[in-house]
Coordinates of C-alpha atoms in Angstrom, one line a residue:
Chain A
X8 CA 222.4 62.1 149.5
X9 CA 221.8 65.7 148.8
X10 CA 224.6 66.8 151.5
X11 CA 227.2 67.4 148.8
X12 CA 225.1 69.4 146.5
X13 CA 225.5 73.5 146.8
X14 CA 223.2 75.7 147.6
X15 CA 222.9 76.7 144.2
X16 CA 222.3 73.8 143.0
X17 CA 219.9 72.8 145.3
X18 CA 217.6 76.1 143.9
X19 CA 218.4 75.0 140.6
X20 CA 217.0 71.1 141.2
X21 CA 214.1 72.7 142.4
X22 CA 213.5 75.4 139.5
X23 CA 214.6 72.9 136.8
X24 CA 215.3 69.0 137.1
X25 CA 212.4 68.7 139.9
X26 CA 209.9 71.1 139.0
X27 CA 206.4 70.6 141.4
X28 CA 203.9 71.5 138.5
X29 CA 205.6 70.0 135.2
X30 CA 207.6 67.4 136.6
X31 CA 206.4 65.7 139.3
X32 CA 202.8 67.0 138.1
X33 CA 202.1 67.9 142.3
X34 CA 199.9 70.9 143.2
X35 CA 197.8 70.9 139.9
X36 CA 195.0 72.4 141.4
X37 CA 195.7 76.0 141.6
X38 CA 197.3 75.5 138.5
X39 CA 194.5 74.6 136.3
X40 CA 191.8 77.0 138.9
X41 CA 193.6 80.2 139.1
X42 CA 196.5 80.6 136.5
X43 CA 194.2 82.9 134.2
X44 CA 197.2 86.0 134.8
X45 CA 200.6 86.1 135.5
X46 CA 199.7 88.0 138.9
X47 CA 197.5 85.2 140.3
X48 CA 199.9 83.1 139.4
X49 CA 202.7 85.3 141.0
X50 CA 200.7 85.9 144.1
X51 CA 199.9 82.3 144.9
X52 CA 203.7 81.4 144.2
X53 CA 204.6 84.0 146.9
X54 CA 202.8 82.3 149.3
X55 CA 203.6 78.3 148.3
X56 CA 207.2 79.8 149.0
X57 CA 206.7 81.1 152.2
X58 CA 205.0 78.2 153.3
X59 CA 207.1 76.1 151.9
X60 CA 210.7 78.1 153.2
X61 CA 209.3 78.2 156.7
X62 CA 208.1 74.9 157.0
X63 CA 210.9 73.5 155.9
X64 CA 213.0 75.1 158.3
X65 CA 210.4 74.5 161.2
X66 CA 210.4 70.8 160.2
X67 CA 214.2 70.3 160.1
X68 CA 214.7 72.2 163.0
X69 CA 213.0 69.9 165.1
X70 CA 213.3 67.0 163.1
X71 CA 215.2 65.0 165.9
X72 CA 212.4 65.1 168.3
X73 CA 209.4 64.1 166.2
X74 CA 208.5 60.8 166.8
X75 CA 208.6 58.6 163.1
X76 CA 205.0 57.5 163.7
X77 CA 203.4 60.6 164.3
X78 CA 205.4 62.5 161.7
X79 CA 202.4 63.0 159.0
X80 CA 200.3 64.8 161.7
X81 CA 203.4 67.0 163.0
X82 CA 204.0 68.2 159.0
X83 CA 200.4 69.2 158.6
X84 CA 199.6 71.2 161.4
X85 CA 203.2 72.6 160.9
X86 CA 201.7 73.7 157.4
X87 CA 198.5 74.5 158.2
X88 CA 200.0 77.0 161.1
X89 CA 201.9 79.1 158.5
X90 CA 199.2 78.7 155.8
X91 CA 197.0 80.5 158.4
X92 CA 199.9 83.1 159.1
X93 CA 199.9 83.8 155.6
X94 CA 196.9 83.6 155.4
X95 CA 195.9 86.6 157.6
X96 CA 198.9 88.7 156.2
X97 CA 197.5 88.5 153.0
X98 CA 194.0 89.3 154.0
X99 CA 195.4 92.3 155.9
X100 CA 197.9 93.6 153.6
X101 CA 196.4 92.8 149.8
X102 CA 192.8 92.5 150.3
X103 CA 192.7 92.3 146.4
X104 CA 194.5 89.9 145.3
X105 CA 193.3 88.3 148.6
X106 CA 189.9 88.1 147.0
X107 CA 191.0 87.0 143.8
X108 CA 192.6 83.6 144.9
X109 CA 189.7 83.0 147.2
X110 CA 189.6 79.5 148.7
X111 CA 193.1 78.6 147.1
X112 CA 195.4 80.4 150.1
X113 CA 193.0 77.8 152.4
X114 CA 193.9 75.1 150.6
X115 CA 197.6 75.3 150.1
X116 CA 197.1 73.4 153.5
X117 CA 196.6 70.2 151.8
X118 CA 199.3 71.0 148.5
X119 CA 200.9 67.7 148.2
X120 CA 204.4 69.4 147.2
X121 CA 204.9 70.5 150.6
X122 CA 204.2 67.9 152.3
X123 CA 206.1 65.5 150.2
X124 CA 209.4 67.8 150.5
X125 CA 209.1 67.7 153.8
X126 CA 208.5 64.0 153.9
X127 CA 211.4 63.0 151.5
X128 CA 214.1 66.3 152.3
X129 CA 213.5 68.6 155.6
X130 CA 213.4 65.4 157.5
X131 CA 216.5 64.1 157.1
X132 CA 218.7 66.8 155.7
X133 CA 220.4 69.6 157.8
X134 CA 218.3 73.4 158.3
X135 CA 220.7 75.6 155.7
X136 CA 220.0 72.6 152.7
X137 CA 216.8 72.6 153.4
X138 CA 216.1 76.1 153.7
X139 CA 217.5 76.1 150.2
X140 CA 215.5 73.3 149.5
X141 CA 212.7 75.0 150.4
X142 CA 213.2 77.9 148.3
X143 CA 214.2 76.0 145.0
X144 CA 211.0 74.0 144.8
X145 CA 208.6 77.2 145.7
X146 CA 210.2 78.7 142.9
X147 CA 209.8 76.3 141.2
X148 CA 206.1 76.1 141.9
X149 CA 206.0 80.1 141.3
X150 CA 207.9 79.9 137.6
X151 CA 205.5 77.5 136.7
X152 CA 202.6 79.1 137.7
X153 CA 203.3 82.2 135.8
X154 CA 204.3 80.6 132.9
X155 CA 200.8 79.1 132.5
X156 CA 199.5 82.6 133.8
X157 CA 201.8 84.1 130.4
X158 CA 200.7 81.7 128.6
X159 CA 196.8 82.1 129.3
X160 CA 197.1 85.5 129.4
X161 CA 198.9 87.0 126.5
X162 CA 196.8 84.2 124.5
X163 CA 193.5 84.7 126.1
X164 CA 193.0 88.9 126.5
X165 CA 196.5 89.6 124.7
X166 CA 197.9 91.3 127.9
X167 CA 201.4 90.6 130.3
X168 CA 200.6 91.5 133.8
X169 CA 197.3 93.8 132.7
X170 CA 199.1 96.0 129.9
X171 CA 197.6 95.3 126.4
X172 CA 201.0 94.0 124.6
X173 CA 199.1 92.5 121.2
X174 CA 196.4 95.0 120.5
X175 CA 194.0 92.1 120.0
X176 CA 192.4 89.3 121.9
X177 CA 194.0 85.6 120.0
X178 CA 191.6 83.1 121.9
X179 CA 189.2 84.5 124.3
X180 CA 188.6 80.8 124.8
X181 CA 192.0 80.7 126.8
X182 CA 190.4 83.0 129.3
X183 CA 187.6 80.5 130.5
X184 CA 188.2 78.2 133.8
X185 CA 188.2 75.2 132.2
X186 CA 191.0 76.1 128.9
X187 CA 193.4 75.4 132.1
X188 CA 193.2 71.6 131.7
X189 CA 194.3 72.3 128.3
X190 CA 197.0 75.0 128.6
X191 CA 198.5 72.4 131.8
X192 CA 198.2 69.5 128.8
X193 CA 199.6 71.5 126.1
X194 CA 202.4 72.4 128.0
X195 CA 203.2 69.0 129.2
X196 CA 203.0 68.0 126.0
X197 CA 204.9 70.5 124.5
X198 CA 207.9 69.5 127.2
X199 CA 208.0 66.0 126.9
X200 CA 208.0 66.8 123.0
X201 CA 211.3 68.4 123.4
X202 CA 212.6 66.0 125.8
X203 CA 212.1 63.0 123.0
X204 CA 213.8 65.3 120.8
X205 CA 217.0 65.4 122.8
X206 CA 217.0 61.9 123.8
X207 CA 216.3 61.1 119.9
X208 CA 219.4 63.6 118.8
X209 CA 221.7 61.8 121.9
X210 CA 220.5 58.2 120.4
X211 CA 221.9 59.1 116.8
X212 CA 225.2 60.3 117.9
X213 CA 226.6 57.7 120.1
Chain B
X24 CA 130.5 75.2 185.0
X25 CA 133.4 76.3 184.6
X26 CA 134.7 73.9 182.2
X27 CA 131.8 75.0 180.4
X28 CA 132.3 78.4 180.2
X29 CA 135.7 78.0 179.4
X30 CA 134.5 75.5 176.6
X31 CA 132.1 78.3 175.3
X32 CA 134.8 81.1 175.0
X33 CA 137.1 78.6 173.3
X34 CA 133.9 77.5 170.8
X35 CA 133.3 81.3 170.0
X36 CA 136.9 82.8 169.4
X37 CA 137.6 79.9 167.1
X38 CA 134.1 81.2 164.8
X39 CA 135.3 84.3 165.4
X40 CA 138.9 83.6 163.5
X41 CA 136.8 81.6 161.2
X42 CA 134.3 84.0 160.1
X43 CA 136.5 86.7 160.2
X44 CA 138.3 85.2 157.6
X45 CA 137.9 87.1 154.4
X46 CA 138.1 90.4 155.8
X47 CA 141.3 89.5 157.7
X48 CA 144.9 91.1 156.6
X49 CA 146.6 87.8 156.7
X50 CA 144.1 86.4 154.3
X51 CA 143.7 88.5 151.9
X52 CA 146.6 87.0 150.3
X53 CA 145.8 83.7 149.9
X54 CA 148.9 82.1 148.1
X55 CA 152.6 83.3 147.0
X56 CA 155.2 82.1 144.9
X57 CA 158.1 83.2 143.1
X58 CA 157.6 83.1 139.3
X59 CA 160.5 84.2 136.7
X60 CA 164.2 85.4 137.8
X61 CA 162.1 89.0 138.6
X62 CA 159.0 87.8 139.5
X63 CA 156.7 87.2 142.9
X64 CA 153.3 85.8 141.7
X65 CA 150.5 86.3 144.5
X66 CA 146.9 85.3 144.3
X67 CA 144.2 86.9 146.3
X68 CA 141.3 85.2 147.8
X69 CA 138.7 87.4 146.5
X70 CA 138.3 89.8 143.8
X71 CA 140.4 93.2 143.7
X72 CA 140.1 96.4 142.1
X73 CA 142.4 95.9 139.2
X74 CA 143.4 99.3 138.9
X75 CA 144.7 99.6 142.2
X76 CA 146.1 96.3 141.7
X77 CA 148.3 97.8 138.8
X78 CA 149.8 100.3 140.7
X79 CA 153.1 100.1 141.7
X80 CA 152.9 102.2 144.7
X81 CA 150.5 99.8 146.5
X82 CA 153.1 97.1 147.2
X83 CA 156.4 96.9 149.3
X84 CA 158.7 94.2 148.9
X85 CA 162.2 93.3 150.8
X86 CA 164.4 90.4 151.5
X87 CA 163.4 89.2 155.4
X88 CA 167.3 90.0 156.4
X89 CA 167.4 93.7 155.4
X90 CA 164.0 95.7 155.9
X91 CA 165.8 99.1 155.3
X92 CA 166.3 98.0 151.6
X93 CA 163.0 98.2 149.3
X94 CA 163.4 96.3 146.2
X95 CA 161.9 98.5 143.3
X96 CA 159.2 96.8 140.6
X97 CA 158.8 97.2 137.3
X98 CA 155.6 96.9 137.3
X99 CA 152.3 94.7 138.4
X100 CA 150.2 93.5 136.3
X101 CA 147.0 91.8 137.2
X102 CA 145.4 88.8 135.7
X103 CA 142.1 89.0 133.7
X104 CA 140.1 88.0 136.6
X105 CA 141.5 90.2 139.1
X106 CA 142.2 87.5 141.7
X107 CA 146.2 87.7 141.1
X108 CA 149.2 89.9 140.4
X109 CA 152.5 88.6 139.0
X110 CA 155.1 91.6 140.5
X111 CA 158.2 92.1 138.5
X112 CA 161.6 93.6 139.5
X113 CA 163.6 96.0 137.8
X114 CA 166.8 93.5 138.9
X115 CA 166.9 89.4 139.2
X116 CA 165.6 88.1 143.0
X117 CA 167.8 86.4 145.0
X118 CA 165.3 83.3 145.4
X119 CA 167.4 81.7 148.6
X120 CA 166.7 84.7 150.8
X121 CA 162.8 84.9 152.4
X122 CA 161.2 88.3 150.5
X123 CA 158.3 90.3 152.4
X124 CA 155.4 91.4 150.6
X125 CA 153.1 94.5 152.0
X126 CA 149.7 95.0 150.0
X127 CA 148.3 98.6 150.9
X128 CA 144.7 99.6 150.8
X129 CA 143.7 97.0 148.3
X130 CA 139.7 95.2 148.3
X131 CA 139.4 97.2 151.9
X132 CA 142.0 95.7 153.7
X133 CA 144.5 98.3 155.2
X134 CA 147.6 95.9 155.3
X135 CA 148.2 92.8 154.8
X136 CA 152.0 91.3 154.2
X137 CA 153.3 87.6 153.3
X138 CA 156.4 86.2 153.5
X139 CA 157.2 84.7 150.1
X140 CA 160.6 82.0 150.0
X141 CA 161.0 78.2 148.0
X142 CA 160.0 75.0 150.0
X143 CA 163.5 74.2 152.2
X144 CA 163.8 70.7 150.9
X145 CA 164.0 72.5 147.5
X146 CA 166.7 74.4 148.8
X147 CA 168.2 71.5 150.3
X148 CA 168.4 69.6 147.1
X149 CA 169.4 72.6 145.2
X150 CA 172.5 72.7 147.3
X151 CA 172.7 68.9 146.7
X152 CA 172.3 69.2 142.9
X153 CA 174.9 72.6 142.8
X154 CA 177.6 70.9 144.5
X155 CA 177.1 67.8 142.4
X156 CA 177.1 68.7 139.1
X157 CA 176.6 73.1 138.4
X158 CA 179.8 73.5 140.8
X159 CA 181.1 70.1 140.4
X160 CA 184.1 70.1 142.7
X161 CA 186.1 68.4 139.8
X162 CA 185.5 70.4 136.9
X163 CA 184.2 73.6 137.9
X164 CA 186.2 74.0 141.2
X165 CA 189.1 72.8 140.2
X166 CA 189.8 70.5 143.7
X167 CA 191.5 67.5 144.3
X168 CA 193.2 66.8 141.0
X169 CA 195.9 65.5 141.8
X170 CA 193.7 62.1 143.3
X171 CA 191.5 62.9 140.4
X172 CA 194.4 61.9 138.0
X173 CA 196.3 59.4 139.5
X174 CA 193.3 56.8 140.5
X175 CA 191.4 57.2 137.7
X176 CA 192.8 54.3 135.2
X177 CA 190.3 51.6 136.0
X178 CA 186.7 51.9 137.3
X179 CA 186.5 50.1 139.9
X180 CA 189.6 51.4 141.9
X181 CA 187.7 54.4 140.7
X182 CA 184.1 53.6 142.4
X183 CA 186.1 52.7 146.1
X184 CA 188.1 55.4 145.6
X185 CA 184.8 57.7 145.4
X186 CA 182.6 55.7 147.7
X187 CA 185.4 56.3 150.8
X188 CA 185.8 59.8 149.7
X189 CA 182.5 61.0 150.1
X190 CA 182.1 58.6 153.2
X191 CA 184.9 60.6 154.7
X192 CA 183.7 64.1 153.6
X193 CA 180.3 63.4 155.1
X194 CA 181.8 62.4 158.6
X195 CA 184.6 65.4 158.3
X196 CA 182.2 68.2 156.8
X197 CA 179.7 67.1 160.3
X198 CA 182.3 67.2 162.6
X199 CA 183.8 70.1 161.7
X200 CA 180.1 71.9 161.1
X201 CA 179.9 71.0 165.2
X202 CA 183.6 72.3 166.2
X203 CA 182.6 75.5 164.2
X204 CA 179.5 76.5 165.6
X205 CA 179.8 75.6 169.3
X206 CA 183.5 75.7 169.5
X207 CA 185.4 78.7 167.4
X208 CA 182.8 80.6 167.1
X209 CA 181.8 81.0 170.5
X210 CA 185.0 81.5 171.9
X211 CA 186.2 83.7 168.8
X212 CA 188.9 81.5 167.9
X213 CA 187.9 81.6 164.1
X214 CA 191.4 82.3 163.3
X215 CA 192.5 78.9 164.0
X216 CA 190.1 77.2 161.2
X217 CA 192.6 76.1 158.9
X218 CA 194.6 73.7 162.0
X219 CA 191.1 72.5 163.2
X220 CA 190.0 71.5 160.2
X221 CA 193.0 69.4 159.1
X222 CA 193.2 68.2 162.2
X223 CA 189.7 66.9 162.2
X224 CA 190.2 65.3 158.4
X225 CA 193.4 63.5 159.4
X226 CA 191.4 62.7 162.9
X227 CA 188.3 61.1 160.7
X228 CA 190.3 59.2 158.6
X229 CA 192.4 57.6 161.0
X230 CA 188.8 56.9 162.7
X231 CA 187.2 55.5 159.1
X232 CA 190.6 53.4 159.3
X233 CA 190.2 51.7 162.3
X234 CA 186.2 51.3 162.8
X235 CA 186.5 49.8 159.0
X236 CA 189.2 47.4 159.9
X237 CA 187.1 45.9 162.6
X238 CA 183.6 46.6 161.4
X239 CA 183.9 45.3 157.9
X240 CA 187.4 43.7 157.3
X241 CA 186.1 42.8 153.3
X242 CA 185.1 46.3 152.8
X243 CA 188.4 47.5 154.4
X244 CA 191.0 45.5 152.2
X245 CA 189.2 46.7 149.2
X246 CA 188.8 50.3 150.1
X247 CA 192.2 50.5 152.9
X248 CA 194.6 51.6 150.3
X249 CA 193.1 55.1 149.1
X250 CA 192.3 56.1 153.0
X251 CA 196.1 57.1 153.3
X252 CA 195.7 59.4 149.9
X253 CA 192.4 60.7 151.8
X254 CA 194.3 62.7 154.1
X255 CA 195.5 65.2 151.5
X256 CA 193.4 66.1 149.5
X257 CA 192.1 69.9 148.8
X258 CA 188.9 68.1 148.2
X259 CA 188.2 67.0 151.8
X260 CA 189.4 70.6 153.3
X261 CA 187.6 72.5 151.0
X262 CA 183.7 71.3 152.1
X263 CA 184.3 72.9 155.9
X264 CA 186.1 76.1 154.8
X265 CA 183.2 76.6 152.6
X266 CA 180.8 75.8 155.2
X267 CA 182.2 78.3 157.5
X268 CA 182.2 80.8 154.3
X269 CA 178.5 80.2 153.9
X270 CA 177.5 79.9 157.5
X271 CA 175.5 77.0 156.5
X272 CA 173.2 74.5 159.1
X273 CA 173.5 71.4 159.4
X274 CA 171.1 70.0 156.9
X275 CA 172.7 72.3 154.6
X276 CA 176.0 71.2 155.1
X277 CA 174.7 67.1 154.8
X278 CA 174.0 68.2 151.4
X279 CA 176.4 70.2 150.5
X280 CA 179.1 67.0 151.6
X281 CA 176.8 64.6 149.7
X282 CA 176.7 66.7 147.0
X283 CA 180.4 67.3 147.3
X284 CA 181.5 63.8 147.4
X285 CA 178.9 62.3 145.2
X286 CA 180.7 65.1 142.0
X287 CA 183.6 63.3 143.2
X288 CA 182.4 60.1 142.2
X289 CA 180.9 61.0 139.1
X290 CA 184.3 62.9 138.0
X291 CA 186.4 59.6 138.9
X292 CA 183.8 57.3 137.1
X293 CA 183.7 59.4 133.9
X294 CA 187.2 59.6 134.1
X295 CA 188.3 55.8 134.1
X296 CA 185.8 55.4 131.5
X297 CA 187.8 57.2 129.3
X298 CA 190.9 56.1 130.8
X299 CA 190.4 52.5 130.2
X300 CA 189.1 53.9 126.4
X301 CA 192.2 55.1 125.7
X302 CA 194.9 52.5 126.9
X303 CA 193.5 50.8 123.5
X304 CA 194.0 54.1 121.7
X305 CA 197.1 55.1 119.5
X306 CA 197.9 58.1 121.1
X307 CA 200.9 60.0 120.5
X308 CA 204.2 59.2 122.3
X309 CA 204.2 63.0 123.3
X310 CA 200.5 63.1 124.8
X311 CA 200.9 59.7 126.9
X312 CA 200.1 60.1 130.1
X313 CA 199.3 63.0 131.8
X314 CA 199.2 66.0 128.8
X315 CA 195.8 63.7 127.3
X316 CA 194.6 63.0 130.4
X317 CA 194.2 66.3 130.9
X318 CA 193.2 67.3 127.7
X319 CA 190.0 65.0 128.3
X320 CA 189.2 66.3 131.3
X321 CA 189.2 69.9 129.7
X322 CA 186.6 68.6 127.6
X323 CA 184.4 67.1 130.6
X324 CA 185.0 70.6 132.4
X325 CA 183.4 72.1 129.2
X326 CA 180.8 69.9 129.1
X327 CA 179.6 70.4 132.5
X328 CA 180.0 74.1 131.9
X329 CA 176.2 73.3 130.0
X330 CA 174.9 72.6 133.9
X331 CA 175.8 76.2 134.4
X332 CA 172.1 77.4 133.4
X333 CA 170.7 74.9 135.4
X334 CA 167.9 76.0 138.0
X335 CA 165.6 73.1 139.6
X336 CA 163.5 75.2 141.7

C-alpha cells in the first residue's frame, strides 16, 4: 500500500512514474482540443487540480459512509459539484481565458483521471495521503498539458506564453486543431523511445 | 335566410381577397429565397419599374430577432425582365436566423414586406449533417477520445460500441432537453446543470442496462460490456451542455444527438479499419500502440477538416 510512501513522494508518483496524460494516456481530450498555448494548458491544469485536490479530500473524508454499491454515483456528483464551483469562479473571475477553454471546464465532469484516483486511492487511503495524492496527479495533468502547449506553441507561432521568443513562425501547421493528435503521438513516441533506450543500455550491462 | 346571407358575405369577401390580389402588399412579392452567402433573391408577381428596383434605398432588410438593426446592401440589381431582384449585402447572412424584407413604393404598392428563412427540415438536417461530419464530435471536437482509442481495435466491438452510444445520447440529450426547459429554467436553477446532467447520463444508462437485459437479452450480452464505459465519457455530457448553450428545441436537439452519436460511429468504424490494418503492419517498436494510433487519427482529423466548406442548404 501507499501508507508508507511520503508526501513527497506521493507528488512525485503523480508528476513522474504515474503521469495522467503520458502514462496512463487518461484525460486525452483536452489535451489534443485545447493545448495550442502554454496558458490554455496552464489554465485548464489549475482547474483539473482543484477538482481533483478537493475531491479527493471530500471523497476520503467520507469514504466510511458511502455504501460500495453506490460509490460510482457518489464520485460523480462529488465531481461534478466542484467542477460547477470552479466553474463559476472562473466565469466570474477570468472571463477570458473562461472563453477560451469553452466547453472543456464543463467536461472535466466526465475526465476519467479523476474518477479513477478516486476509485483506486481517495477511497481507501487516509485524507492527508490523499490530499497529496490529489495534488501529485493534477500536477501531473498540468505539466503535461503545458508541455504539449510549449511544444505547439514555440513550434507553431514561435512564441512561450505570447512573447515572440524565435522571431519566426517554424510550422504554422502546429497551430491547427487537429496537429494535436500528432504533437500527443510525437511525444509518446518520443518517451517510449527513450524508455527502450534505458532498458536497452540496463540489458547490456548486467 | 339567414344562413343565406351569411353564405353571401362569406361568397363575396373571399372574391374580394381574390381579386384584390395583384394590387395587395402581401402579393406583390410573390416568392423569396436566399441566394449566395450575401444574397436575398425575390421575385415579383408583376412587372416593376427597374429603376426603382435598382435603388438601394427602396428596400429594408433585418434578421426577425432584432428590428433595431438594418442590414446594409450592396446593391440590387434587377433581372432583365424586371420581375426579380437578387439583394446583396455588404457582410455574409446569417441564413439560420428569419430576415424581413420591406419593398417601398415599388409598381404602386406603398409597402409590402416578406419574411425570407430556409425550409426547417433543411435546418434540421443541416444540424444533423454538422454534428455528423463538419463538427464531427471525434475529430473536430476533440470528445471522447479516450473510448475513441481504447475500443477501436476490431470493428465489430467497434459498431456495438457506436450503436449503444448514440442509443444512449439520444435518450440522455431528450431527457435532459425536458429537465432543462421545464425544470432549471423555470425555477432559475441553471447553475446546477453540470450535477443534473451527469446525473441524468449515469440515470439513462443504468435504465438502457436494465430495460436491455430484459427486453432483448441477445442484444444485451453483445452490447452489456461498453454500457459501464458509457457513463464517462465527455461525449455523452457534451450533447446537453451544448443544447442548453444553443437553446435548441426539441427537434433540434433529436438531430443534433443523432448527429452527435451517428460521428461517433463513423469515428470508431474508420478507426478499427485502420486498426485491424495495421496489427499486420511493421511498425516501429517506438510507435506501437498509442503514439500511431494517434498519429492516424491526426490524419482522419485532417481529412474531415475538407467538410469544413460544406453547406447543404
Amino acid at each position: 500500500m501507499a501508507n508508507d510512501k511520503s508526501s513527497m513522494q506521493l507528488v512525485a508518483n503523480g508528476i513522474l512514474k504515474e503521469n495522467p496524460i503520458f502514462r496512463l494516456a487518461l484525460s486525452m481530450c483536452p489535451a489534443v482540443g485545447i493545448s495550442t498555448t502554454v496558458m490554455n494548458g496552464f489554465m485548464l491544469g489549475i482547474a483539473v487540480l482543484f477538482v481533483q485536490v478537493f475531491s479527493s479530500l471530500t471523497i476520503s473524508m467520507v469514504k466510511n459512509l458511502i455504501h460500495p454499491r453506490i460509490r460510482i454515483p457518489t464520485y460523480t456528483l462529488t465531481i461534478a459539484t466542484w467542477v460547477t464551483v470552479i466553474d463559476m469562479v472562473l466565469a466570474a473571475y477570468l472571463p477570458e481565458a473562461y472563453a477560451k477553454m469553452g466547453i472543456f471546464v464543463k467536461l472535466i465532469v466526465a475526465f476519467a483521471i479523476i474518477t479513477m484516483r478516486l476509485e483506486m486511492f481517495a477511497c481507501k487511503e487516509p485524507v492527508g495521503a490523499s490530499f497529496w495524492d490529489g495534488l501529485g496527479m493534477g500536477l501531473g495533468f498540468m505539466i503535461g498539458m503545458m508541455t504539449i502547449g510549449l511544444v505547439r506553441e514555440l513550434l507553431g507561432s514561435g512564441a512561450i506564453l505570447g512573447y515572440d521568443v524565435l522571431g519566426f513562425k517554424p510550422l504554422l501547421f502546429f497551430i491547427l486543431p487537429s496537429a494535436g493528435f500528432f504533437v500527443v503521438g510525437l511525444m509518446m513516441a518520443f518517451f517510449n523511445s527513450i524508455e527502450i533506450y534505458y532498458k536497452r543500455k540496463k540489458g547490456f550491462k548486467s | 335566410m339567414n344562413l343565406a346571407r351569411i353564405h353571401l358575405i362569406l361568397i363575396v369577401a373571399l372574391l374580394c381577397a381574390v381579386f384584390a390580389g395583384p394590387a395587395h402588399a402581401a402579393d406583390l412579392i410573390s416568392k423569396q429565397s436566399f441566394g449566395e452567402k450575401n444574397e436575398i433573391i425575390l421575385k415579383f408577381s408583376v412587372e416593376v419599374d427597374k429603376i426603382k428596383a435598382a435603388k438601394i434605398s427602396t428596400y429594408t432588410v433585418f434578421e426577425e430577432q432584432d428590428p433595431d438593426i438594418r442590414l446594409e446592401l450592396a446593391s440590387a440589381t434587377p433581372n432583365y425582365k424586371g420581375t426579380g431582384v437578387s439583394l446583396r449585402f455588404k457582410e455574409p447572412l446569417n441564413t439560420a436566423h428569419t430576415h424581413v424584407v420591406t419593398v417601398k413604393n415599388l409598381a404602386g404598392v406603398d409597402k409590402a414586406s416578406t419574411k425570407v428563412s430556409k425550409s426547417y427540415l433543411g435546418y434540421l438536417f443541416s444540424i444533423f449533417i454538422s454534428a455528423l461530419l463538419i463538427n464531427n464530435f471525434v475529430f473536430t471536437k476533440y470528445l471522447g477520445l479516450c473510448v475513441f482509442f481504447g475500443t477501436s481495435k476490431r470493428k465489430s466491438t467497434a459498431k456495438g460500441m457506436g450503436v449503444v452510444f448514440t442509443m444512449v445520447m439520444v435518450v440522455s440529450a431528450s431527457m435532459s432537453w425536458f429537465f432543462y426547459n421545464f425544470i432549471l429554467i423555470p425555477y432559475n436553477l441553471n447553475f446546477l446543470q453540470i450535477v443534473v446532467f451527469i446525473g441524468l447520463v449515469s440515470l439513462t444508462v443504468q435504465a438502457v442496462d436494465t430495460i436491455l437485459r430484459k427486453v432483448n437479452p441477445i442484444l444485451f450480452n453483445s452490447f452489456g460490456v461498453y454500457l459501464v464505459l458509457v457513463i464517462a465519457n465527455c461525449v455523452i455530457i457534451a450533447v446537453p451542455l451544448m443544447l442548453a448553450n444553443n437553446n435548441y428545441n426539441y427537434f433540434e436537439t433529436f438531430m443534433l444527438a443523432l448527429g452527435a452519436g451517428g460521428g461517433f460511429l463513423l469515428a470508431l468504424y474508420l478507426m478499427s479499419s485502420v486498426s485491424e490494418r495495421m496489427q499486420l503492419a511493421n511498425i516501429p517498436p517506438t510507435f506501437k500502440g498509442l503514439p500511431i494510433a494517434f498519429i492516424v487519427a491526426g490524419q482522419f482529423a485532417m481529412a474531415f477538416l475538407g467538410f469544413s466548406g460544406l453547406q447543404i442548404f
